[in-house]
């Protein structure tokens, strides 16, 4: 009986509990997870060189960065969802002033996160030592040689083309460095190899406008002058001659007309005053050449009287500016150019500048005749020389007799008149993509051409300076591997150097 009552009690209690649970209200649904947006860092510092730093984002939602379109600091990803590791990217700070920026990380349903960026300014350029504009004439180590006598000692020359004059033009913005046209950084190993191959003169084409620090004064960055000097010393330490110039330089001189004459002469004088002062203490194995192939932009016709007069004024500005710095520059050998460095234009239009120093001036010409063989790429001709006259791959002109006649005019008009002559550029492209049979004949013809031009230049009192642009592939002028100094085309080098034997 007692056991029965016990079970009855338990049963009644259970029904009672069930009844109570049915009467209780239903608990509310659990809310969705709150939006999570976190980062592992909210402050980044960069050096002037720029770079990237990782940012870890923890989130369960869609997020987005907001920043100024011209900001120097930006995220590598602008928007995504969930956890992510991104990069904060900083561009180079070319100013000496430090700068700051912010970027904001946002997500709907939570507070924004502000990330602060800072960057140091670049170190100021090393201070260029002050030099007086003029010092008394100094003939120390400046041999008493006329310009013609000097050329007899300079031997064979080679151009360090498409390196120190490499410059990028984007509208009015000039930039670039010695690697901008695809060549590696110039090393002493390369110049040592050029010397060992039999060359005794290095022409170093140089651009300066992309290294201007002050547009009002045309002040050239000290660091660039130091780098040019370093390359010059590679040659001089090899007991070679070195020639530096103001090369194409973006083409600002290719407007030889009255309208632009004063502005061009002002800039040219500003450049040469700086260059001449900087290199003033070097001996006479360093030559200055005023310009390069000045012509009317896009026009290779003979100059008008106006064109010739204005271009002649550039030569006079160069001479006056360098001599005005005094010191060894009083006696330095200086090189002036014919219009477009063309031989015929020089004979017809060059007015030799006045010079307070006697017998220290040289004339520069270039030679790429016949054009169809030496320069023309598409549709060009692969053979040269009277032995190939009448061949479909012969240009139809420019053979041995043409060279004889043209170079004789240089000797008559300049060398015999007491002016040394620099054949500052010559050569012929190598057409490596010709079929094998045609290629072999082309190589032979090219080597014959190089040998003949070199020998006739020497015979007529010129310093032949082969144009090497560093390109050793199809349509290139390169003789050496610029990275290693190895000879890329020993046969072409032999064709040139054997001409002096």
CSV table of C-alpha atoms in Angstrom, one decimal:
chain,number,residue,atom,x,y,z
A,1,UNK,CA,0.0,0.0,0.0
A,2,UNK,CA,2.8,2.3,0.9
A,3,UNK,CA,4.6,1.5,-2.3
A,4,UNK,CA,1.4,2.2,-4.4
A,5,UNK,CA,1.0,5.6,-2.7
A,6,UNK,CA,4.6,6.4,-3.5
A,7,UNK,CA,4.2,5.7,-7.2
A,8,UNK,CA,1.0,7.7,-7.3
A,9,UNK,CA,2.8,10.7,-5.8
A,10,UNK,CA,5.6,10.5,-8.3
A,11,UNK,CA,3.2,10.3,-11.2
A,12,UNK,CA,1.2,13.3,-9.9
A,13,UNK,CA,4.3,15.3,-9.5
A,14,UNK,CA,5.5,14.6,-13.0
A,15,UNK,CA,2.2,15.7,-14.5
A,16,UNK,CA,2.4,18.8,-12.4
A,17,UNK,CA,5.9,19.7,-13.7
A,18,UNK,CA,4.8,19.2,-17.3
A,19,UNK,CA,1.9,21.4,-16.8
A,20,UNK,CA,4.1,24.1,-15.4
A,21,UNK,CA,6.6,24.0,-18.4
A,22,UNK,CA,3.8,24.3,-20.9
A,23,UNK,CA,2.6,27.5,-19.1
A,24,UNK,CA,6.1,29.2,-19.2
A,25,UNK,CA,6.8,31.8,-22.0
A,26,UNK,CA,9.1,30.8,-25.0
A,27,UNK,CA,12.6,32.3,-24.6
A,28,UNK,CA,13.5,34.9,-27.4
A,29,UNK,CA,15.7,33.8,-30.4
A,30,UNK,CA,19.4,34.4,-30.0
A,31,UNK,CA,20.6,37.5,-32.1
A,32,UNK,CA,23.1,37.0,-34.9
A,33,UNK,CA,26.8,37.5,-34.1
A,34,UNK,CA,27.9,41.1,-33.8
A,35,UNK,CA,30.0,42.6,-36.6
A,36,UNK,CA,33.7,42.0,-35.9
A,37,UNK,CA,36.4,44.3,-37.4
A,38,UNK,CA,39.8,44.4,-35.9
A,39,UNK,CA,43.4,45.0,-37.0
A,40,UNK,CA,46.7,44.1,-35.5
A,41,UNK,CA,48.3,47.6,-36.0
A,42,UNK,CA,47.0,51.1,-36.5
A,43,UNK,CA,50.3,52.9,-37.1
A,44,UNK,CA,53.0,52.4,-39.7
A,45,UNK,CA,56.3,54.2,-40.3
A,46,UNK,CA,58.2,54.0,-43.6
A,47,UNK,CA,61.6,55.2,-44.7
A,48,UNK,CA,62.0,57.6,-47.6
A,49,UNK,CA,62.6,54.6,-50.0
A,50,UNK,CA,59.0,53.4,-49.3
A,51,UNK,CA,58.1,49.7,-49.2
A,52,UNK,CA,55.3,47.5,-47.8
A,53,UNK,CA,54.2,46.3,-44.3
A,54,UNK,CA,51.7,43.6,-43.5
A,55,UNK,CA,48.3,44.4,-41.8
A,56,UNK,CA,46.3,41.6,-40.3
A,57,UNK,CA,42.5,42.1,-40.5
A,58,UNK,CA,40.1,40.0,-38.4
A,59,UNK,CA,36.5,40.3,-39.5
A,60,UNK,CA,33.3,38.4,-40.1
A,61,UNK,CA,31.8,40.9,-42.5
A,62,UNK,CA,32.4,42.9,-45.7
A,63,UNK,CA,35.0,45.6,-45.2
A,64,UNK,CA,36.5,48.4,-47.2
A,65,UNK,CA,39.3,50.9,-47.2
A,66,UNK,CA,38.8,54.6,-47.8
A,67,UNK,CA,41.8,56.9,-48.8
A,68,UNK,CA,42.7,59.8,-50.9
A,69,UNK,CA,43.2,59.0,-54.6
A,70,UNK,CA,46.6,60.7,-54.6
A,71,UNK,CA,47.7,59.3,-51.3
A,72,UNK,CA,51.3,58.0,-51.2
A,73,UNK,CA,50.3,55.2,-48.9
A,74,UNK,CA,47.6,52.7,-49.9
A,75,UNK,CA,46.4,49.2,-49.1
A,76,UNK,CA,47.1,46.4,-51.6
A,77,UNK,CA,43.4,45.4,-51.5
A,78,UNK,CA,40.6,47.9,-51.2
A,79,UNK,CA,37.7,45.7,-50.2
A,80,UNK,CA,37.1,42.1,-49.2
A,81,UNK,CA,35.2,39.9,-46.6
A,82,UNK,CA,36.4,38.1,-43.5
A,83,UNK,CA,39.9,37.6,-42.3
A,84,UNK,CA,42.8,38.7,-44.5
A,85,UNK,CA,46.4,39.7,-44.5
A,86,UNK,CA,47.0,42.7,-46.8
A,87,UNK,CA,50.0,45.0,-47.5
A,88,UNK,CA,50.2,48.7,-46.7
A,89,UNK,CA,52.2,50.1,-49.6
A,90,UNK,CA,54.3,53.3,-49.5
A,91,UNK,CA,55.8,55.0,-52.6
A,92,UNK,CA,59.2,56.6,-52.6
A,93,UNK,CA,59.4,60.1,-50.9
A,94,UNK,CA,61.6,62.1,-53.2
A,95,UNK,CA,61.3,65.2,-51.0
A,96,UNK,CA,63.5,65.9,-48.0
A,97,UNK,CA,60.3,66.7,-46.0
A,98,UNK,CA,58.6,64.0,-43.9
A,99,UNK,CA,55.0,63.3,-44.7
A,100,UNK,CA,51.9,61.7,-43.2
A,101,UNK,CA,48.7,60.1,-44.4
A,102,UNK,CA,45.7,58.1,-43.1
A,103,UNK,CA,43.6,55.3,-44.5
A,104,UNK,CA,40.3,54.3,-43.0
A,105,UNK,CA,38.9,50.7,-42.6
A,106,UNK,CA,35.2,50.6,-42.5
A,107,UNK,CA,32.4,48.0,-42.2
A,108,UNK,CA,28.7,48.5,-41.8
A,109,UNK,CA,27.5,48.0,-38.3
A,110,UNK,CA,30.8,48.8,-36.5
A,111,UNK,CA,33.1,51.7,-35.8
A,112,UNK,CA,35.7,52.8,-38.4
A,113,UNK,CA,39.3,52.1,-37.8
A,114,UNK,CA,41.8,54.9,-38.7
A,115,UNK,CA,45.3,53.7,-39.7
A,116,UNK,CA,48.1,56.4,-39.5
A,117,UNK,CA,51.0,56.4,-41.9
A,118,UNK,CA,54.2,58.4,-41.7
A,119,UNK,CA,57.3,58.5,-43.9
A,120,UNK,CA,60.7,60.2,-43.5
A,121,UNK,CA,62.0,62.5,-46.2
A,122,UNK,CA,65.1,61.5,-48.2
A,123,UNK,CA,68.4,62.6,-47.0
A,124,UNK,CA,69.4,65.9,-48.6
A,125,UNK,CA,71.9,65.6,-51.4
A,126,UNK,CA,75.5,65.8,-50.2
A,127,UNK,CA,76.6,69.4,-50.2
A,128,UNK,CA,78.7,70.2,-53.3
A,129,UNK,CA,81.9,72.0,-52.2
A,130,UNK,CA,81.9,75.6,-53.2
A,131,UNK,CA,84.2,76.4,-56.1
A,132,UNK,CA,84.9,79.9,-57.4
A,133,UNK,CA,83.5,80.7,-60.9
A,134,UNK,CA,86.9,81.6,-62.1
A,135,UNK,CA,90.5,80.8,-61.0
A,136,UNK,CA,93.7,81.8,-62.6
A,137,UNK,CA,94.9,79.8,-65.6
A,138,UNK,CA,96.8,76.7,-64.7
A,139,UNK,CA,98.8,74.7,-67.2
A,140,UNK,CA,99.9,72.0,-64.8
A,141,UNK,CA,99.7,68.6,-66.6
A,142,UNK,CA,98.2,70.3,-69.6
A,143,UNK,CA,100.6,69.3,-72.4
A,144,UNK,CA,101.6,71.8,-75.0
A,145,UNK,CA,99.8,69.9,-77.8
A,146,UNK,CA,97.8,71.3,-80.6
A,147,UNK,CA,94.4,69.7,-81.2
A,148,UNK,CA,95.8,67.9,-84.2
A,149,UNK,CA,98.7,66.6,-82.3
A,150,UNK,CA,96.3,65.4,-79.6
A,151,UNK,CA,94.2,63.4,-82.0
A,152,UNK,CA,97.4,61.6,-83.1
A,153,UNK,CA,97.7,60.2,-79.6
A,154,UNK,CA,94.0,59.3,-79.0
A,155,UNK,CA,94.0,56.2,-81.1
A,156,UNK,CA,90.8,54.2,-81.5
A,157,UNK,CA,87.6,55.2,-79.7
A,158,UNK,CA,84.5,53.5,-78.4
A,159,UNK,CA,81.1,55.0,-77.3
A,160,UNK,CA,79.5,54.1,-74.0
A,161,UNK,CA,76.2,54.7,-75.7
A,162,UNK,CA,72.7,54.4,-74.2
A,163,UNK,CA,73.9,54.5,-70.6
A,164,UNK,CA,74.8,57.8,-69.1
A,165,UNK,CA,72.5,59.7,-71.5
A,166,UNK,CA,69.5,57.4,-70.9
A,167,UNK,CA,66.5,59.7,-70.2
A,168,UNK,CA,62.8,59.2,-70.1
A,169,UNK,CA,60.5,62.0,-71.4
A,170,UNK,CA,56.9,62.1,-70.3
A,171,UNK,CA,55.4,65.4,-71.4
A,172,UNK,CA,57.3,68.0,-69.4
A,173,UNK,CA,58.5,65.5,-66.9
A,174,UNK,CA,62.1,64.1,-67.4
A,175,UNK,CA,63.3,61.1,-65.4
A,176,UNK,CA,65.5,58.1,-65.7
A,177,UNK,CA,69.0,56.8,-64.9
A,178,UNK,CA,71.7,54.9,-66.6
A,179,UNK,CA,69.6,51.7,-66.7
A,180,UNK,CA,66.5,53.3,-68.3
A,181,UNK,CA,67.3,52.2,-71.8
A,182,UNK,CA,68.0,48.6,-70.8
A,183,UNK,CA,71.8,48.6,-70.2
A,184,UNK,CA,73.2,47.5,-66.9
A,185,UNK,CA,75.1,49.8,-64.5
A,186,UNK,CA,78.4,50.8,-66.0
A,187,UNK,CA,81.4,49.1,-64.2
A,188,UNK,CA,85.1,49.4,-64.3
A,189,UNK,CA,85.2,45.8,-65.5
A,190,UNK,CA,83.5,46.9,-68.7
A,191,UNK,CA,85.8,49.8,-69.3
A,192,UNK,CA,88.9,47.6,-68.5
A,193,UNK,CA,87.6,45.2,-71.2
A,194,UNK,CA,87.3,47.9,-73.7
A,195,UNK,CA,90.8,49.1,-73.1
A,196,UNK,CA,92.1,45.5,-73.3
A,197,UNK,CA,90.4,45.1,-76.7
A,198,UNK,CA,92.5,47.9,-78.1
A,199,UNK,CA,90.5,51.1,-77.7
A,200,UNK,CA,92.2,54.1,-76.2
A,201,UNK,CA,89.4,56.7,-76.1
A,202,UNK,CA,86.0,56.5,-74.4
A,203,UNK,CA,83.3,58.9,-75.5
A,204,UNK,CA,80.7,59.1,-72.7
A,205,UNK,CA,77.4,60.6,-73.9
A,206,UNK,CA,75.7,62.2,-70.9
A,207,UNK,CA,72.2,63.7,-70.2
A,208,UNK,CA,71.8,66.2,-67.5
A,209,UNK,CA,68.2,67.6,-67.7
A,210,UNK,CA,66.6,64.7,-65.8
A,211,UNK,CA,69.0,65.4,-62.9
A,212,UNK,CA,68.1,69.1,-62.5
A,213,UNK,CA,67.4,70.0,-58.9
A,214,UNK,CA,66.5,73.6,-59.4
A,215,UNK,CA,64.6,74.5,-62.6
A,216,UNK,CA,65.4,78.2,-62.2
A,217,UNK,CA,69.1,77.9,-61.9
A,218,UNK,CA,69.4,74.6,-63.8
A,219,UNK,CA,71.5,73.3,-60.9
A,220,UNK,CA,72.4,69.6,-61.6
A,221,UNK,CA,72.3,67.2,-58.7
A,222,UNK,CA,75.7,66.8,-57.1
A,223,UNK,CA,75.2,63.0,-56.9
A,224,UNK,CA,74.9,62.9,-60.7
A,225,UNK,CA,78.1,64.9,-61.2
A,226,UNK,CA,79.8,62.4,-58.9
A,227,UNK,CA,78.5,59.4,-60.8
A,228,UNK,CA,79.6,60.8,-64.1
A,229,UNK,CA,83.0,61.5,-62.6
A,230,UNK,CA,83.2,57.9,-61.4
A,231,UNK,CA,82.7,56.7,-64.9
A,232,UNK,CA,85.1,59.2,-66.3
A,233,UNK,CA,87.7,57.9,-63.8
A,234,UNK,CA,87.2,54.3,-65.1
A,235,UNK,CA,88.7,55.5,-68.4
A,236,UNK,CA,91.4,57.8,-67.0
A,237,UNK,CA,92.6,55.1,-64.6
A,238,UNK,CA,93.2,53.0,-67.7
A,239,UNK,CA,95.3,55.7,-69.2
A,240,UNK,CA,92.6,56.4,-71.8
A,241,UNK,CA,91.2,59.6,-73.1
A,242,UNK,CA,87.6,60.5,-72.1
A,243,UNK,CA,85.1,62.8,-73.8
A,244,UNK,CA,81.9,64.0,-72.0
A,245,UNK,CA,79.2,66.1,-73.6
A,246,UNK,CA,75.6,67.3,-73.3
A,247,UNK,CA,74.0,64.6,-75.5
A,248,UNK,CA,70.4,64.5,-76.8
A,249,UNK,CA,69.2,65.3,-73.3
A,250,UNK,CA,65.5,65.1,-74.2
A,251,UNK,CA,65.9,67.2,-77.3
A,252,UNK,CA,65.7,70.7,-75.9
A,253,UNK,CA,68.4,72.0,-78.2
A,254,UNK,CA,66.6,70.7,-81.3
A,255,UNK,CA,65.0,74.1,-82.0
A,256,UNK,CA,67.8,76.0,-83.6
A,257,UNK,CA,65.8,79.1,-84.5
A,258,UNK,CA,65.7,82.8,-83.4
A,259,UNK,CA,62.7,82.2,-81.2
A,260,UNK,CA,64.5,79.7,-79.0
A,261,UNK,CA,68.1,80.8,-79.3
A,262,UNK,CA,68.4,82.9,-76.1
A,263,UNK,CA,66.6,80.3,-73.9
A,264,UNK,CA,68.8,77.4,-75.2
A,265,UNK,CA,72.0,79.4,-74.9
A,266,UNK,CA,71.1,80.3,-71.3
A,267,UNK,CA,70.5,76.7,-70.3
A,268,UNK,CA,73.6,75.5,-72.2
A,269,UNK,CA,75.7,78.1,-70.4
A,270,UNK,CA,74.3,77.1,-67.0
A,271,UNK,CA,75.1,73.4,-67.7
A,272,UNK,CA,78.6,74.0,-68.9
A,273,UNK,CA,79.5,76.4,-66.2
A,274,UNK,CA,78.7,73.7,-63.6
A,275,UNK,CA,80.3,70.8,-65.6
A,276,UNK,CA,83.5,72.8,-66.4
A,277,UNK,CA,83.9,73.9,-62.7
A,278,UNK,CA,83.3,70.4,-61.4
A,279,UNK,CA,85.9,68.8,-63.8
A,280,UNK,CA,88.3,71.8,-63.9
A,281,UNK,CA,91.2,70.1,-62.1
A,282,UNK,CA,91.4,67.2,-64.6
A,283,UNK,CA,94.3,67.1,-67.0
A,284,UNK,CA,94.1,67.2,-70.8
A,285,UNK,CA,93.1,63.5,-71.2
A,286,UNK,CA,89.6,64.7,-70.4
A,287,UNK,CA,87.9,66.6,-73.3
A,288,UNK,CA,84.6,68.4,-73.2
A,289,UNK,CA,82.2,68.3,-76.3
A,290,UNK,CA,79.6,71.0,-76.3
A,291,UNK,CA,76.5,69.2,-77.7
A,292,UNK,CA,75.7,66.3,-80.0
A,293,UNK,CA,73.5,66.0,-83.1
A,294,UNK,CA,71.7,69.4,-83.0
A,295,UNK,CA,69.2,69.6,-85.8
A,296,UNK,CA,65.6,70.7,-86.4
A,297,UNK,CA,63.4,68.2,-84.6
A,298,UNK,CA,62.2,65.6,-87.0
A,299,UNK,CA,64.0,67.2,-90.0
A,300,UNK,CA,67.3,65.9,-91.3
A,301,UNK,CA,67.5,68.3,-94.3
A,302,UNK,CA,70.3,70.8,-94.7
A,303,UNK,CA,69.9,73.7,-92.3
A,304,UNK,CA,68.5,77.0,-93.3
A,305,UNK,CA,70.7,80.1,-92.8
A,306,UNK,CA,68.8,80.7,-89.5
A,307,UNK,CA,69.3,77.1,-88.3
A,308,UNK,CA,73.0,77.2,-89.1
A,309,UNK,CA,73.5,80.6,-87.4
A,310,UNK,CA,71.7,79.6,-84.2
A,311,UNK,CA,73.5,76.3,-84.0
A,312,UNK,CA,76.8,78.0,-84.5
A,313,UNK,CA,75.9,80.2,-81.5
A,314,UNK,CA,75.6,77.1,-79.3
A,315,UNK,CA,79.2,76.3,-80.1
A,316,UNK,CA,80.3,79.8,-79.2
A,317,UNK,CA,78.4,79.7,-75.9
A,318,UNK,CA,80.1,76.5,-75.0
A,319,UNK,CA,83.6,77.8,-75.8
A,320,UNK,CA,83.0,81.1,-73.9
A,321,UNK,CA,81.5,79.4,-70.9
A,322,UNK,CA,84.2,76.8,-70.4
A,323,UNK,CA,87.1,79.2,-70.9
A,324,UNK,CA,85.5,81.7,-68.4
A,325,UNK,CA,86.0,79.2,-65.6
A,326,UNK,CA,89.8,79.4,-65.9
A,327,UNK,CA,92.2,77.0,-64.3
A,328,UNK,CA,93.1,74.0,-66.5
A,329,UNK,CA,90.0,74.8,-68.6
A,330,UNK,CA,91.9,77.7,-70.0
A,331,UNK,CA,94.0,75.1,-71.9
A,332,UNK,CA,91.6,72.2,-72.2
A,333,UNK,CA,90.8,70.7,-75.6
A,334,UNK,CA,87.2,71.5,-76.5
A,335,UNK,CA,85.1,69.9,-79.2
A,336,UNK,CA,82.4,71.7,-81.3
A,337,UNK,CA,79.9,70.1,-83.6
A,338,UNK,CA,78.8,70.6,-87.1
A,339,UNK,CA,75.0,70.9,-87.8
A,340,UNK,CA,73.6,67.4,-87.0
A,341,UNK,CA,77.3,66.4,-86.9
A,342,UNK,CA,76.9,65.9,-90.6
A,343,UNK,CA,80.1,66.2,-92.6
A,344,UNK,CA,78.6,68.0,-95.6
A,345,UNK,CA,76.7,70.4,-93.4
A,346,UNK,CA,79.9,71.1,-91.5
A,347,UNK,CA,81.8,71.9,-94.6
A,348,UNK,CA,79.1,74.2,-95.8
A,349,UNK,CA,77.9,75.9,-92.6
A,350,UNK,CA,80.2,75.5,-89.6
A,351,UNK,CA,81.7,78.8,-88.4
A,352,UNK,CA,84.6,78.0,-86.1
A,353,UNK,CA,84.0,79.8,-82.8
A,354,UNK,CA,86.3,82.4,-81.5
A,355,UNK,CA,88.6,81.1,-78.8
A,356,UNK,CA,91.0,83.0,-76.6
A,357,UNK,CA,93.2,79.9,-76.4
A,358,UNK,CA,95.0,78.9,-79.6
A,359,UNK,CA,95.1,75.4,-81.1
A,360,UNK,CA,92.9,73.8,-78.5
A,361,UNK,CA,89.7,73.3,-80.5
A,362,UNK,CA,88.4,70.1,-82.3
A,363,UNK,CA,85.5,69.5,-84.6
A,364,UNK,CA,83.1,66.6,-84.3
A,365,UNK,CA,81.4,64.8,-87.1
A,366,UNK,CA,79.5,61.5,-87.4
A,367,UNK,CA,79.2,59.0,-90.2
A,368,UNK,CA,76.5,56.5,-91.0
A,369,UNK,CA,76.6,56.3,-94.8
A,370,UNK,CA,75.1,54.6,-96.6
A,371,UNK,CA,72.0,54.9,-94.4
A,372,UNK,CA,70.3,51.8,-96.0
A,373,UNK,CA,73.2,49.6,-94.8
A,374,UNK,CA,74.3,51.3,-91.6
A,375,UNK,CA,71.1,52.4,-89.9
A,376,UNK,CA,67.9,51.4,-91.8
A,377,UNK,CA,66.1,48.5,-90.1
A,378,UNK,CA,62.9,47.6,-92.0
A,379,UNK,CA,63.8,47.4,-95.7
A,380,UNK,CA,67.5,48.0,-95.1
A,381,UNK,CA,70.3,46.5,-97.1
A,382,UNK,CA,72.7,43.8,-95.8
A,383,UNK,CA,75.7,44.2,-98.1
A,384,UNK,CA,78.3,47.0,-98.6
A,385,UNK,CA,81.2,47.6,-100.9
A,386,UNK,CA,82.0,47.9,-104.6
A,387,UNK,CA,82.3,44.1,-104.7
A,388,UNK,CA,78.6,43.8,-104.2
A,389,UNK,CA,77.5,46.6,-106.6
A,390,UNK,CA,74.4,45.6,-108.5
A,391,UNK,CA,73.3,43.1,-105.8
A,392,UNK,CA,69.7,43.4,-104.6
A,393,UNK,CA,71.0,43.8,-101.1
A,394,UNK,CA,73.4,46.6,-101.9
A,395,UNK,CA,72.3,50.2,-101.2
A,396,UNK,CA,73.5,51.5,-104.6
A,397,UNK,CA,75.8,54.1,-103.1
A,398,UNK,CA,78.2,54.8,-100.3
A,399,UNK,CA,81.0,52.4,-101.2
A,400,UNK,CA,84.7,52.9,-100.8
A,401,UNK,CA,85.0,55.8,-103.2
A,402,UNK,CA,82.3,57.7,-101.3
A,403,UNK,CA,84.1,57.3,-98.0
A,404,UNK,CA,87.4,58.3,-99.7
A,405,UNK,CA,85.8,61.5,-101.0
A,406,UNK,CA,83.9,62.4,-97.9
A,407,UNK,CA,86.7,61.9,-95.5
A,408,UNK,CA,89.1,63.8,-97.7
A,409,UNK,CA,86.8,66.8,-97.4
A,410,UNK,CA,87.1,66.6,-93.6
A,411,UNK,CA,90.9,66.6,-93.9
A,412,UNK,CA,91.0,69.5,-96.3
A,413,UNK,CA,88.5,71.7,-94.5
A,414,UNK,CA,89.3,71.0,-90.9
A,415,UNK,CA,92.5,69.0,-90.2
A,416,UNK,CA,94.6,70.9,-92.7
A,417,UNK,CA,93.2,74.1,-91.2
A,418,UNK,CA,94.6,73.1,-87.8
A,419,UNK,CA,91.5,71.6,-86.1
A,420,UNK,CA,91.6,68.1,-84.8
A,421,UNK,CA,88.6,66.0,-85.8
A,422,UNK,CA,86.6,63.5,-83.7
A,423,UNK,CA,84.6,61.0,-85.8
A,424,UNK,CA,82.3,60.8,-82.7
A,425,UNK,CA,80.0,58.1,-84.0
A,426,UNK,CA,80.1,55.6,-86.8
A,427,UNK,CA,79.1,52.0,-87.3
A,428,UNK,CA,76.5,49.7,-88.9
A,429,UNK,CA,73.8,47.6,-87.3
A,430,UNK,CA,74.1,43.8,-87.2
A,431,UNK,CA,71.2,42.0,-88.8
A,432,UNK,CA,71.2,38.8,-86.8
A,433,UNK,CA,67.8,37.7,-88.0
A,434,UNK,CA,68.9,37.2,-91.6
A,435,UNK,CA,68.8,33.6,-93.0
A,436,UNK,CA,72.1,31.9,-92.4
A,437,UNK,CA,73.4,32.2,-95.9
A,438,UNK,CA,72.6,35.9,-96.1
A,439,UNK,CA,73.8,36.4,-92.5
A,440,UNK,CA,77.3,35.1,-93.3
A,441,UNK,CA,77.7,37.5,-96.2
A,442,UNK,CA,76.3,40.4,-94.1
A,443,UNK,CA,78.8,39.8,-91.3
A,444,UNK,CA,81.7,39.8,-93.8
A,445,UNK,CA,80.4,43.0,-95.5
A,446,UNK,CA,79.9,44.7,-92.1
A,447,UNK,CA,83.4,43.8,-90.9
A,448,UNK,CA,84.8,45.1,-94.2
A,449,UNK,CA,82.9,48.3,-93.7
A,450,UNK,CA,84.0,48.8,-90.1
A,451,UNK,CA,87.6,48.2,-91.1
A,452,UNK,CA,87.5,50.5,-94.1
A,453,UNK,CA,85.8,53.4,-92.3
A,454,UNK,CA,88.2,53.1,-89.4
A,455,UNK,CA,91.3,53.0,-91.5
A,456,UNK,CA,90.2,55.9,-93.7
A,457,UNK,CA,89.3,58.0,-90.7
A,458,UNK,CA,92.8,57.5,-89.3
A,459,UNK,CA,94.4,58.1,-92.6
A,460,UNK,CA,92.6,61.5,-92.8
A,461,UNK,CA,93.5,62.6,-89.3
A,462,UNK,CA,90.3,61.7,-87.5
A,463,UNK,CA,89.8,59.9,-84.2
A,464,UNK,CA,87.3,57.1,-85.1
A,465,UNK,CA,84.9,56.4,-82.2
A,466,UNK,CA,82.7,53.4,-82.8
A,467,UNK,CA,79.0,53.7,-81.7
A,468,UNK,CA,78.2,51.0,-79.3
A,469,UNK,CA,74.7,51.2,-77.8
A,470,UNK,CA,75.0,48.0,-75.7
A,471,UNK,CA,72.4,46.1,-77.8
A,472,UNK,CA,73.9,42.8,-79.1
A,473,UNK,CA,70.8,41.4,-80.7
A,474,UNK,CA,69.2,42.1,-84.0
A,475,UNK,CA,69.8,45.6,-85.4
A,476,UNK,CA,72.2,46.3,-82.5
A,477,UNK,CA,75.6,48.0,-82.4
A,478,UNK,CA,76.8,46.3,-79.3
A,479,UNK,CA,80.3,44.8,-79.3
A,480,UNK,CA,80.6,43.8,-75.6
A,481,UNK,CA,78.4,42.2,-73.1
A,482,UNK,CA,77.8,45.2,-70.9
A,483,UNK,CA,77.2,43.1,-67.8
A,484,UNK,CA,80.4,41.0,-68.0
A,485,UNK,CA,82.7,42.9,-70.3
A,486,UNK,CA,83.1,39.8,-72.5
A,487,UNK,CA,83.4,40.4,-76.2
A,488,UNK,CA,80.1,39.6,-77.9
A,489,UNK,CA,81.5,40.0,-81.4
A,490,UNK,CA,85.2,39.5,-81.4
A,491,UNK,CA,85.3,39.5,-85.3
A,492,UNK,CA,83.9,43.1,-85.4
A,493,UNK,CA,86.3,44.3,-82.7
A,494,UNK,CA,89.1,42.8,-84.7
A,495,UNK,CA,87.9,44.5,-87.9
A,496,UNK,CA,88.1,47.8,-86.1
A,497,UNK,CA,91.3,47.4,-84.1
A,498,UNK,CA,93.3,45.9,-87.0
A,499,UNK,CA,92.7,49.1,-89.0
A,500,UNK,CA,95.2,50.9,-86.9
A,501,UNK,CA,98.0,48.4,-87.5
